[in-house]
Tab-separated table of C-alpha atoms (C1' of nucleotides) in Angstrom:
chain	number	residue	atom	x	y	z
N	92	UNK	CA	94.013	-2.256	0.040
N	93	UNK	CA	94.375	-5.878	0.577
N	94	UNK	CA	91.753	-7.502	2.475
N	95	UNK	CA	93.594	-9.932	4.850
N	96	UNK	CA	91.575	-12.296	7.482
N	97	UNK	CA	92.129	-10.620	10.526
N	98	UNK	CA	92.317	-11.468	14.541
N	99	UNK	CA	90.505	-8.755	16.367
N	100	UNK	CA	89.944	-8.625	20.008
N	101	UNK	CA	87.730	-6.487	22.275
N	102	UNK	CA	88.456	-6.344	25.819
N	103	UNK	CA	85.409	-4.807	27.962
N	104	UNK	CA	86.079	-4.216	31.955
N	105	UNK	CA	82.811	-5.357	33.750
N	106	UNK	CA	81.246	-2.817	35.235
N	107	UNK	CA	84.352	-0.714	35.445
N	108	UNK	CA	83.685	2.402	37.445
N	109	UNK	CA	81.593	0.404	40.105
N	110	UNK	CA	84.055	-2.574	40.137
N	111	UNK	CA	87.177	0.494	41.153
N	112	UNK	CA	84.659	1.940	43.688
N	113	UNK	CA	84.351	-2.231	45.182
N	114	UNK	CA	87.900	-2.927	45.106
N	115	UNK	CA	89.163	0.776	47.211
N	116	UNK	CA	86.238	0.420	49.448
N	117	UNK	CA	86.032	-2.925	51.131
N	118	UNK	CA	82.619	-2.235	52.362
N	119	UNK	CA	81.387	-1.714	48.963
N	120	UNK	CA	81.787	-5.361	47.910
N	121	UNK	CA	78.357	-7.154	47.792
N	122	UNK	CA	76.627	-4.565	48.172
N	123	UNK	CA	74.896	-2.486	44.760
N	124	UNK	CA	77.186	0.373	44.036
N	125	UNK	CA	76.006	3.271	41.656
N	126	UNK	CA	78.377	5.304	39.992
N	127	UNK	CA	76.399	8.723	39.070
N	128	UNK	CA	75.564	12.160	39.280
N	129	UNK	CA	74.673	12.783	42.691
N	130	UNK	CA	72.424	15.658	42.279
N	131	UNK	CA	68.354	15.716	41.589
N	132	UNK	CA	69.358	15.651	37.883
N	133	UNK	CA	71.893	13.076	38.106
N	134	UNK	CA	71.964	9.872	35.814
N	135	UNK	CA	73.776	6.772	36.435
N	136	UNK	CA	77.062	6.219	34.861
N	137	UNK	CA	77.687	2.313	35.621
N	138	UNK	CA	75.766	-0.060	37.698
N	139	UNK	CA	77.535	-3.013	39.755
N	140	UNK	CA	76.042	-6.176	38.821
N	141	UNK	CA	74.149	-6.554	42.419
N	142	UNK	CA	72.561	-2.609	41.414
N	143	UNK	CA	71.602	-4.601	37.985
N	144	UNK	CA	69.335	-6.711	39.764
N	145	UNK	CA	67.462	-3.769	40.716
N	146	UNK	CA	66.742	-2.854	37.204
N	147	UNK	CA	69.437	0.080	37.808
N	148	UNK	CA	71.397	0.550	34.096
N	149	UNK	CA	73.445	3.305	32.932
N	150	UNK	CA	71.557	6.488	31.759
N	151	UNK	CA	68.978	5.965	34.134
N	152	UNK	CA	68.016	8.916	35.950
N	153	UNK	CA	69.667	8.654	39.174
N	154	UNK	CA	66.399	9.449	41.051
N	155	UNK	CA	64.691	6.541	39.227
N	156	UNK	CA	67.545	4.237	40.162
N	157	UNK	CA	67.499	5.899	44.743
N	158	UNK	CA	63.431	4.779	44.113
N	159	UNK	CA	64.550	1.228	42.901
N	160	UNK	CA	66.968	0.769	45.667
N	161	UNK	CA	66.651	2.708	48.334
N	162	UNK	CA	69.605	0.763	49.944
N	163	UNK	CA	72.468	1.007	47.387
N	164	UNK	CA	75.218	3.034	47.596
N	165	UNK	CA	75.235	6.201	45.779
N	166	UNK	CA	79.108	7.684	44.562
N	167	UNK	CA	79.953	9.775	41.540
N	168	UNK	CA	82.700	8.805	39.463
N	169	UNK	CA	86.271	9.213	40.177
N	170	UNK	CA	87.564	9.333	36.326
N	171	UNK	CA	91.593	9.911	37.370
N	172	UNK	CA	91.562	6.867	39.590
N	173	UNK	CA	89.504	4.781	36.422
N	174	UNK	CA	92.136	6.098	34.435
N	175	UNK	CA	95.250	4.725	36.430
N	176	UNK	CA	93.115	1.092	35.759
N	177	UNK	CA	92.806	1.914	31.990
N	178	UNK	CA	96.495	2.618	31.503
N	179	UNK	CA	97.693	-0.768	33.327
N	180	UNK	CA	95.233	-2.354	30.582
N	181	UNK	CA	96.135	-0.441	27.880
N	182	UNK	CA	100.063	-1.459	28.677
N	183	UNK	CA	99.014	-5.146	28.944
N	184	UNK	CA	97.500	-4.930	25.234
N	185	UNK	CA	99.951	-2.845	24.161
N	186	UNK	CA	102.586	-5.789	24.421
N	187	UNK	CA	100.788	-8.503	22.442
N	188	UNK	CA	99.249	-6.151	19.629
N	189	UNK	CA	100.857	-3.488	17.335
N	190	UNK	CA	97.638	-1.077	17.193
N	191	UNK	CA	95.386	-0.628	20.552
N	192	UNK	CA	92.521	1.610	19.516
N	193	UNK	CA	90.714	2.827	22.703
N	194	UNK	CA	87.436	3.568	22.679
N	195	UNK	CA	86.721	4.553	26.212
N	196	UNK	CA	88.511	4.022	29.850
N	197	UNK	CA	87.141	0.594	29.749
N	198	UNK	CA	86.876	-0.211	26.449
N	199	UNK	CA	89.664	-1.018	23.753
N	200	UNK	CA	90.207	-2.951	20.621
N	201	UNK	CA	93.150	-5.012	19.538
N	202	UNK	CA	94.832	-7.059	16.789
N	203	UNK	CA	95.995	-10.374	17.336
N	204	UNK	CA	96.375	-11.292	13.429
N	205	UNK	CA	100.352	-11.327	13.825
N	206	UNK	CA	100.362	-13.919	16.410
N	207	UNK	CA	99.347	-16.806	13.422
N	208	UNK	CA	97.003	-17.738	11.011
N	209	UNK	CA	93.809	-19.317	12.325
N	210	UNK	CA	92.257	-18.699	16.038
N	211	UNK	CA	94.033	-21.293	17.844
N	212	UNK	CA	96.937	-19.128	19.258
N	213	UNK	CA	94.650	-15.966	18.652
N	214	UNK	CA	92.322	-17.259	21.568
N	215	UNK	CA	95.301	-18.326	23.782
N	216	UNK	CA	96.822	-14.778	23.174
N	217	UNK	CA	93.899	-13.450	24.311
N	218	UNK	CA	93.077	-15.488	27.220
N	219	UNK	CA	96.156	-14.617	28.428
N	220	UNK	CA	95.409	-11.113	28.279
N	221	UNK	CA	92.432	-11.715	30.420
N	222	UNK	CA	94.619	-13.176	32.032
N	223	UNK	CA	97.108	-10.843	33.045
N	224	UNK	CA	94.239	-8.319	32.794
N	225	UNK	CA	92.673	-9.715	35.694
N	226	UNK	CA	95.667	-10.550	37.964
N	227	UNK	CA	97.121	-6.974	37.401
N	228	UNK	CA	93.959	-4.854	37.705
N	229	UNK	CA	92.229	-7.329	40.025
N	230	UNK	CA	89.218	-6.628	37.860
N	231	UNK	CA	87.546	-8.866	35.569
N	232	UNK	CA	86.604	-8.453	31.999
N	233	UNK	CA	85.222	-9.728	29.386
N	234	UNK	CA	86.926	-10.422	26.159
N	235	UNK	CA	85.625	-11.066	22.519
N	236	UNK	CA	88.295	-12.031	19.632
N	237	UNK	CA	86.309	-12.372	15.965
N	238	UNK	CA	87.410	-11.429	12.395
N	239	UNK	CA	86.753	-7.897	12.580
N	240	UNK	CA	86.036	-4.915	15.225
N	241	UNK	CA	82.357	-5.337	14.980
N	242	UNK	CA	82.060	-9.215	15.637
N	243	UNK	CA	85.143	-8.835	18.158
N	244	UNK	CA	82.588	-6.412	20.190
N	245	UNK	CA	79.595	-8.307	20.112
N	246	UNK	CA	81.592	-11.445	21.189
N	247	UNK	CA	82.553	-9.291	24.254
N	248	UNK	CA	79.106	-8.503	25.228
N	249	UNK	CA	77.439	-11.831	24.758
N	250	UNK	CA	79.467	-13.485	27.164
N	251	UNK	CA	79.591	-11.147	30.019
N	252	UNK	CA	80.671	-10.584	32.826
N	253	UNK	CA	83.727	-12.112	33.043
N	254	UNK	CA	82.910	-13.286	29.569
N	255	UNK	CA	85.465	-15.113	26.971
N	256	UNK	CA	83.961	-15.822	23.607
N	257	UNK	CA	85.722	-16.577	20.197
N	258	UNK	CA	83.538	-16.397	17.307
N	259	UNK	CA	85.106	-18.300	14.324
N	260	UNK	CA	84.132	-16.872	10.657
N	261	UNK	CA	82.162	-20.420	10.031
N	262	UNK	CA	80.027	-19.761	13.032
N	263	UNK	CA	78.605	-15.732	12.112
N	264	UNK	CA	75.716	-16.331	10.158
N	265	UNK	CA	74.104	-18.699	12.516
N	266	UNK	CA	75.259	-16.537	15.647
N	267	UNK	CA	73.723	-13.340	14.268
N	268	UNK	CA	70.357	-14.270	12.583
N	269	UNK	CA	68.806	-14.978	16.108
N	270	UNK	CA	70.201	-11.829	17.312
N	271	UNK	CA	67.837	-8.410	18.537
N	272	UNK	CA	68.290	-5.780	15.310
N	273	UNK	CA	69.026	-3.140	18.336
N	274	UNK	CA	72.377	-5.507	18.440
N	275	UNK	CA	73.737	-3.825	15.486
N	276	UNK	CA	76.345	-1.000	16.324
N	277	UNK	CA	74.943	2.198	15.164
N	278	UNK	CA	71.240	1.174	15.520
N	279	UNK	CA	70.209	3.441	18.592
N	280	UNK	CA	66.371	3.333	19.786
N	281	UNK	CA	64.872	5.429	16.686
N	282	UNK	CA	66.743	3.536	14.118
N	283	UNK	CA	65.182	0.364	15.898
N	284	UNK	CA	62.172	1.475	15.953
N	285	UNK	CA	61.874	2.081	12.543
N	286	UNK	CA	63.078	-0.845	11.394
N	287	UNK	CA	61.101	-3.037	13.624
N	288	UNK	CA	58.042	-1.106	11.465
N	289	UNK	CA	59.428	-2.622	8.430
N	290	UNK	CA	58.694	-5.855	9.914
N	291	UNK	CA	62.716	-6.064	10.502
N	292	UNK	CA	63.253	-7.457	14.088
N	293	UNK	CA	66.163	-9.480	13.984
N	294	UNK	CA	69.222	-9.429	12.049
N	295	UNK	CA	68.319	-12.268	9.791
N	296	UNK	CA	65.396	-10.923	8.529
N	297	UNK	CA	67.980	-7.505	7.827
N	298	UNK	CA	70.712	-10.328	5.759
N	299	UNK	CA	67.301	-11.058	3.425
N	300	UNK	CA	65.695	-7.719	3.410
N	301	UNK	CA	65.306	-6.829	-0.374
N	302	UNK	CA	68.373	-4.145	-0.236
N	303	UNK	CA	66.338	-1.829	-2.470
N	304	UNK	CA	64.395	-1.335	0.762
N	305	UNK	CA	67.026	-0.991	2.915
N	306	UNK	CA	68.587	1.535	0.469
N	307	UNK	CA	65.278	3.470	0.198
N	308	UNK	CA	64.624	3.633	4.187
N	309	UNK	CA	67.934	4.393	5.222
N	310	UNK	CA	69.283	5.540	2.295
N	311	UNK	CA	73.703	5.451	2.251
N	312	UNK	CA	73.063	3.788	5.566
N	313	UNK	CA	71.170	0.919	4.041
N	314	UNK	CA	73.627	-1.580	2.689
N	315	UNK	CA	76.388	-0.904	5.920
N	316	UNK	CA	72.916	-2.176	8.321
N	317	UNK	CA	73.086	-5.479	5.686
N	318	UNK	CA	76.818	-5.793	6.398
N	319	UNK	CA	76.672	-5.592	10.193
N	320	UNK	CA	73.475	-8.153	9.887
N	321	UNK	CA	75.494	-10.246	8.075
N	322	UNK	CA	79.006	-9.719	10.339
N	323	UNK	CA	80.619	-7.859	7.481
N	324	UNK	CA	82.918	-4.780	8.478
N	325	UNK	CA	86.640	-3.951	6.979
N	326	UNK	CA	87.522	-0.768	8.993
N	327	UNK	CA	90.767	-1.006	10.593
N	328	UNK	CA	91.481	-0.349	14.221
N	329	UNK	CA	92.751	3.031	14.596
N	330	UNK	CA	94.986	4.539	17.240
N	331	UNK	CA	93.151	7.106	18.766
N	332	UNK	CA	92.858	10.412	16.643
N	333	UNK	CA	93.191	14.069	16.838
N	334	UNK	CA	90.150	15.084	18.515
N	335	UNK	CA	87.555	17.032	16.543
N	336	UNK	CA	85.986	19.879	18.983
N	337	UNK	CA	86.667	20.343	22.703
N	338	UNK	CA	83.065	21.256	24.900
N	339	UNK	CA	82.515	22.033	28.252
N	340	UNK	CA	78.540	21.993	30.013
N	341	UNK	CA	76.582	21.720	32.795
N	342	UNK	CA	73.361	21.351	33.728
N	343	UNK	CA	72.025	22.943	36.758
N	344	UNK	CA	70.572	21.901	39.767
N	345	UNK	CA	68.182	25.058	39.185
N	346	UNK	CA	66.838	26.052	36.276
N	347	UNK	CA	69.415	29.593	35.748
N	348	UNK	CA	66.968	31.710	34.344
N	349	UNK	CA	68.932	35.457	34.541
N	350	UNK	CA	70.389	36.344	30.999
N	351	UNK	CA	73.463	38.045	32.930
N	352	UNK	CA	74.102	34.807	35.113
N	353	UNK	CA	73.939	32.925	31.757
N	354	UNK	CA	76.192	34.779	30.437
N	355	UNK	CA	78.662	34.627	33.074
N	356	UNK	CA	78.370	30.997	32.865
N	357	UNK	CA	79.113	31.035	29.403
N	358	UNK	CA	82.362	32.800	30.315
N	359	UNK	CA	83.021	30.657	32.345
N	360	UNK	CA	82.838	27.666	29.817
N	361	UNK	CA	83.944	29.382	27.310
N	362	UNK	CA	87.667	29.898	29.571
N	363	UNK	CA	87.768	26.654	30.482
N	364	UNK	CA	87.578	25.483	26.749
N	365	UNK	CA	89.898	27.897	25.596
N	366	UNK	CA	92.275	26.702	28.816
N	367	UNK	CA	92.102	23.190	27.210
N	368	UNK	CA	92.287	24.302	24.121
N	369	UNK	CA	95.898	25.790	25.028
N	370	UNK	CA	97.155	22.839	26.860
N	371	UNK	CA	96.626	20.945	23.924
N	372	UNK	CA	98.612	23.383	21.678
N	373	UNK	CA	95.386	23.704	19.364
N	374	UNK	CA	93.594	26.137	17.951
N	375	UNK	CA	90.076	26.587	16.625
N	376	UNK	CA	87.937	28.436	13.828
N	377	UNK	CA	84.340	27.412	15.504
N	378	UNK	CA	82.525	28.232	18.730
N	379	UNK	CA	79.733	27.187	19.357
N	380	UNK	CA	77.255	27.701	22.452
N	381	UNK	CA	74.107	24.618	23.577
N	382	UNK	CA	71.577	25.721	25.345
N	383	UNK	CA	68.612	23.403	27.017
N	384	UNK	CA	65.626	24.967	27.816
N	385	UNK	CA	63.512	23.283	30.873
N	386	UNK	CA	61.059	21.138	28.256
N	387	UNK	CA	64.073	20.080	27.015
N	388	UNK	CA	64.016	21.383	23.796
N	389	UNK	CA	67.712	21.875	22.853
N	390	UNK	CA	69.558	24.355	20.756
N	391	UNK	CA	73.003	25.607	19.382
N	392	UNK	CA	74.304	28.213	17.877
N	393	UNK	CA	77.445	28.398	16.107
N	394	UNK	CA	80.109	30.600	14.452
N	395	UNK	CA	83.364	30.785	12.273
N	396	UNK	CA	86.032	32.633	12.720
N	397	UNK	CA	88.385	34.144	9.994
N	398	UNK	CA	91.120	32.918	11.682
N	399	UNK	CA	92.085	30.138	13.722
N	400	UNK	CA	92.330	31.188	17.447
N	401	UNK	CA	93.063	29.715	20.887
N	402	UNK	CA	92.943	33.411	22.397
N	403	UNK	CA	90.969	33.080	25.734
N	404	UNK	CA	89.064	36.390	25.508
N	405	UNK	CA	88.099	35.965	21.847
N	406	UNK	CA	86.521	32.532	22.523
N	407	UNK	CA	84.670	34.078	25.588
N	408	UNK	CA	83.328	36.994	23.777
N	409	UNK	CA	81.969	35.190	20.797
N	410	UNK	CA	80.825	32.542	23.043
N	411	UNK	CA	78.563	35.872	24.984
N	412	UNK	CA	77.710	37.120	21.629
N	413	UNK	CA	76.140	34.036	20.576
N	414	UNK	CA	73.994	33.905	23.129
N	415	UNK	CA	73.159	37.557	23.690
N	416	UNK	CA	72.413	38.127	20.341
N	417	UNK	CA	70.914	34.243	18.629
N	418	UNK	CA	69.513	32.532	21.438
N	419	UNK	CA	66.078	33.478	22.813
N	420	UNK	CA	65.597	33.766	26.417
N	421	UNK	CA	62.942	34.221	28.550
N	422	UNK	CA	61.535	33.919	31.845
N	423	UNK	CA	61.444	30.146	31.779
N	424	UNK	CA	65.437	30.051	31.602
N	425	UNK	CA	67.765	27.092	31.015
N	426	UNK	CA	68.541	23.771	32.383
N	427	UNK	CA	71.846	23.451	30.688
N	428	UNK	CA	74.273	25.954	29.579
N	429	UNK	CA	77.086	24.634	27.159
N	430	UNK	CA	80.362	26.470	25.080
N	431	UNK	CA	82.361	24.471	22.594
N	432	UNK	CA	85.195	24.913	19.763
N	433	UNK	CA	85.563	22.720	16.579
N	434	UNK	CA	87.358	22.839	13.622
N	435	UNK	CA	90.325	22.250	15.403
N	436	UNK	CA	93.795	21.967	14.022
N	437	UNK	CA	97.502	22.466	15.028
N	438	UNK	CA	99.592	25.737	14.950
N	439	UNK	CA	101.763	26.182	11.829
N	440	UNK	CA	104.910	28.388	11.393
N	441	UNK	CA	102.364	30.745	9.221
N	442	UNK	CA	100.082	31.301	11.971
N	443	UNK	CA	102.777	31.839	14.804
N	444	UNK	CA	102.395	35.742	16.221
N	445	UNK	CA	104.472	38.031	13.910
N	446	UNK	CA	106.304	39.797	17.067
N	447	UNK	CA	106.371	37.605	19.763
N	448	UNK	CA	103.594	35.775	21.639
N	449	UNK	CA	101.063	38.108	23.050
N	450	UNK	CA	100.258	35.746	26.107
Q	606	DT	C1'	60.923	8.447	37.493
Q	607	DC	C1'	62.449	12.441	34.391
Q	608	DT	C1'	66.179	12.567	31.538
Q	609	DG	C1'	74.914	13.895	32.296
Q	610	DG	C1'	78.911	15.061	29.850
Q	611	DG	C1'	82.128	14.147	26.515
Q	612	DG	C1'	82.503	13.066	21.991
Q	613	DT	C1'	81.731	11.384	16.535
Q	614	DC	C1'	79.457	11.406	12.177
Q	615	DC	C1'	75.748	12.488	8.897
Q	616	DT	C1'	72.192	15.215	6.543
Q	617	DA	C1'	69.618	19.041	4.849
Q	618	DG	C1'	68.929	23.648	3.518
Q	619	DG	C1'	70.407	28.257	2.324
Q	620	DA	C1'	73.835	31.516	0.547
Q	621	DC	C1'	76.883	32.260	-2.813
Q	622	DC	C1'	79.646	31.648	-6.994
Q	623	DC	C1'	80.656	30.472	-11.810
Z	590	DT	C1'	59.865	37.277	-17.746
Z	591	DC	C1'	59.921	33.744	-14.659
Z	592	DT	C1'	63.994	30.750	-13.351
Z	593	DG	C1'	69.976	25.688	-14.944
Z	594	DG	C1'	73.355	22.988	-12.941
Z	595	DG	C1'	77.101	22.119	-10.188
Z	596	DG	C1'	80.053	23.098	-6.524
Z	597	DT	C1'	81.520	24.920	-1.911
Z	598	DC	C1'	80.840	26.785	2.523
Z	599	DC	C1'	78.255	27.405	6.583
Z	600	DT	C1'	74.762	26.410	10.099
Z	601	DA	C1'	71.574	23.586	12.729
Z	602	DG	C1'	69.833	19.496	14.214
Z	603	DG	C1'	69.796	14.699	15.152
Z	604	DA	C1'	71.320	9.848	15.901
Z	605	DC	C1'	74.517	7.414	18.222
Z	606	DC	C1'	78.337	5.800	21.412
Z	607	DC	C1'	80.480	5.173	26.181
DNA sequence: TCTGGGGTCCTAGGACCC
DNA sequence: TCTGGGGTCCTAGGACCC
């Protein structure tokens, strides 16, 4: 595969689900909006910026973020209305770049490399698609454009809200040695922990880590964290893919704690996976069941099938013999309760029903 | 203050087979 | 009598992302 210099863009809505919730509800504006889980075991989904001020961020327990500010107002999220947003920006990118690859309803990557060799026209491209962004959605964004995906992202966030940064390959090194290791893509809280134990706190001191080091720490991992550190990454956007496994949980308000009512809500997962399962014209040869005890502690259980299925009763029943028969239960109960397929793939002629469809 | 829901990918260990 | 090497499949758990 050739390795051509590439324009990549990353467009980033600010604060998406609280900026819809301002813009339909006039009353909102100004004021710290909190998209979450209502309920005691609620966490936050997005913050406005004026929540942000009181130390509100996503994941935060939503009864952490009520003690922090008392005053704000408290919605939970409206996903079809985000999603009538994320299609009017998905059309916009659409029409300047020949791949979009989405990676959430406010998040998507694009490829400006057609529009002409260096970033001249790249960055007016894309600062017209703020642009238009903006005046279509009336939401603002921010918007990074770099030589690959990974740079493209990190441009986005270091310049929000309402952010525009272009990050030229002549300019990387000295933008990323200064930079927090927990920067890096794929380097969650443990993985940052453990490197700041290696003495490893920003990505410079990652670019001249001995890779032997690297390789023996984090083993296959160890020589993609030196390529991020250093602004390396080749992997071409990619328009959105088949998904992988299709879940449905919940947790509960109350601890459930009656192995019959756990089973019924396993059912009850279990047919609304093997509803979406259908609607997708997919079938599966895994189920799986998740259970979360009230510590926390966190299990599955999982099971393949001879054949590939989509069949609604099948799915439940294996989904109740999992847990009836592999999962311990006791007196304690369960917090969450979850039922998922995987190994997903797409009817072929072999696998249609012999005499007719049994549905 | 107490931890959502939807995903992806990776790793490790055991069973099994030749 | 005391234990190979390689491969595949399956399960479970964990890190991570938005």
């Amino acid at each position: 595969v050739s390795r051509i210099a590439r324009r990549i863009g990353h467009l980033d809505m600010d604060a998406f689900y609280a900026a819809v919730e301002q813009m339909d509800h006039p009353a909102y504006r100004g004021r710290p909006v909190i998209v979450c889980g209502l309920g005691p075991r609620g966490v936050v989904s997005t913050a406005s910026y004026e929540a942000r001020t009181y130390g509100i961020h996503s994941a935060m327990p939503t009864a952490v973020a009520r003690k922090r500010c008392p005053d704000g107002v408290y919605v939970s999220p409206r996903f079809d209305r985000y999603r009538e947003f994320s299609q009017v920006v998905r059309r916009i990118l659409g029409s300047y770049s020949p791949v979009v690859e989405t990676i959430s309803l406010d998040e998507a990557f694009f490829d400006l490399t057609r529009h002409g060799a260096g970033y001249g026209t790249a960055a007016r491209v894309a600062r017209e698609i703020k642009r238009r962004v903006q005046s279509e959605t009336r939401l603002t964004c921010s918007v990074g454009v770099a030589p690959n995906r990974y740079l493209a992202k990190l441009g986005s966030e270091l310049d929000k809200p309402d952010g525009f940064l272009v990050i030229q390959p002549d300019q990387v090194q000295g933008m990323l040695d200064p930079l927090p290791v927990g920067r890096i893509w794929g380097v969650g809280e443990v993985t940052e922990r453990r490197l700041h134990g290696l003495g490893l706190l920003r990505m410079r001191d990652i670019r001249l880590a001995p890779m032997d080091l690297l390789q023996r720490e984090f083993g296959e991992h160890g020589q993609r964290l030196q390529e991020l550190a250093c602004g390396i990454d080749d992997t071409p956007l990619q328009r959105a893919a088949e998904s992988r496994s299709i879940s449905r949980e919940a947790t509960y308000t109350f601890d459930v704690t009656h192995p019959d009512e756990i089973e019924g809500e396993i059912r009850a997962l279990a047919r609304e996976v093997a509803e979406q399962l259908q609607h997708q014209s997919l079938l599966c040869r895994v189920v799986r069941v998740k259970i979360r005890y009230p510590d926390f502690r966190t299990l599955t259980r999982q099971l393949r099938l001879t054949v590939a299925t989509d069949a609604e009763q099948l799915i439940e029943a294996y989904a109740a013999h999992l847990v009836r028969e592999r999962v311990t239960l006791d007196e304690r109960g369960v917090r969450l309760i979850g039922v998922g397929v995987g190994d997903l793939s797409q009817p072929s002629a072999r696998q249609l029903p012999l005499f007719g469809d049994p549905r």
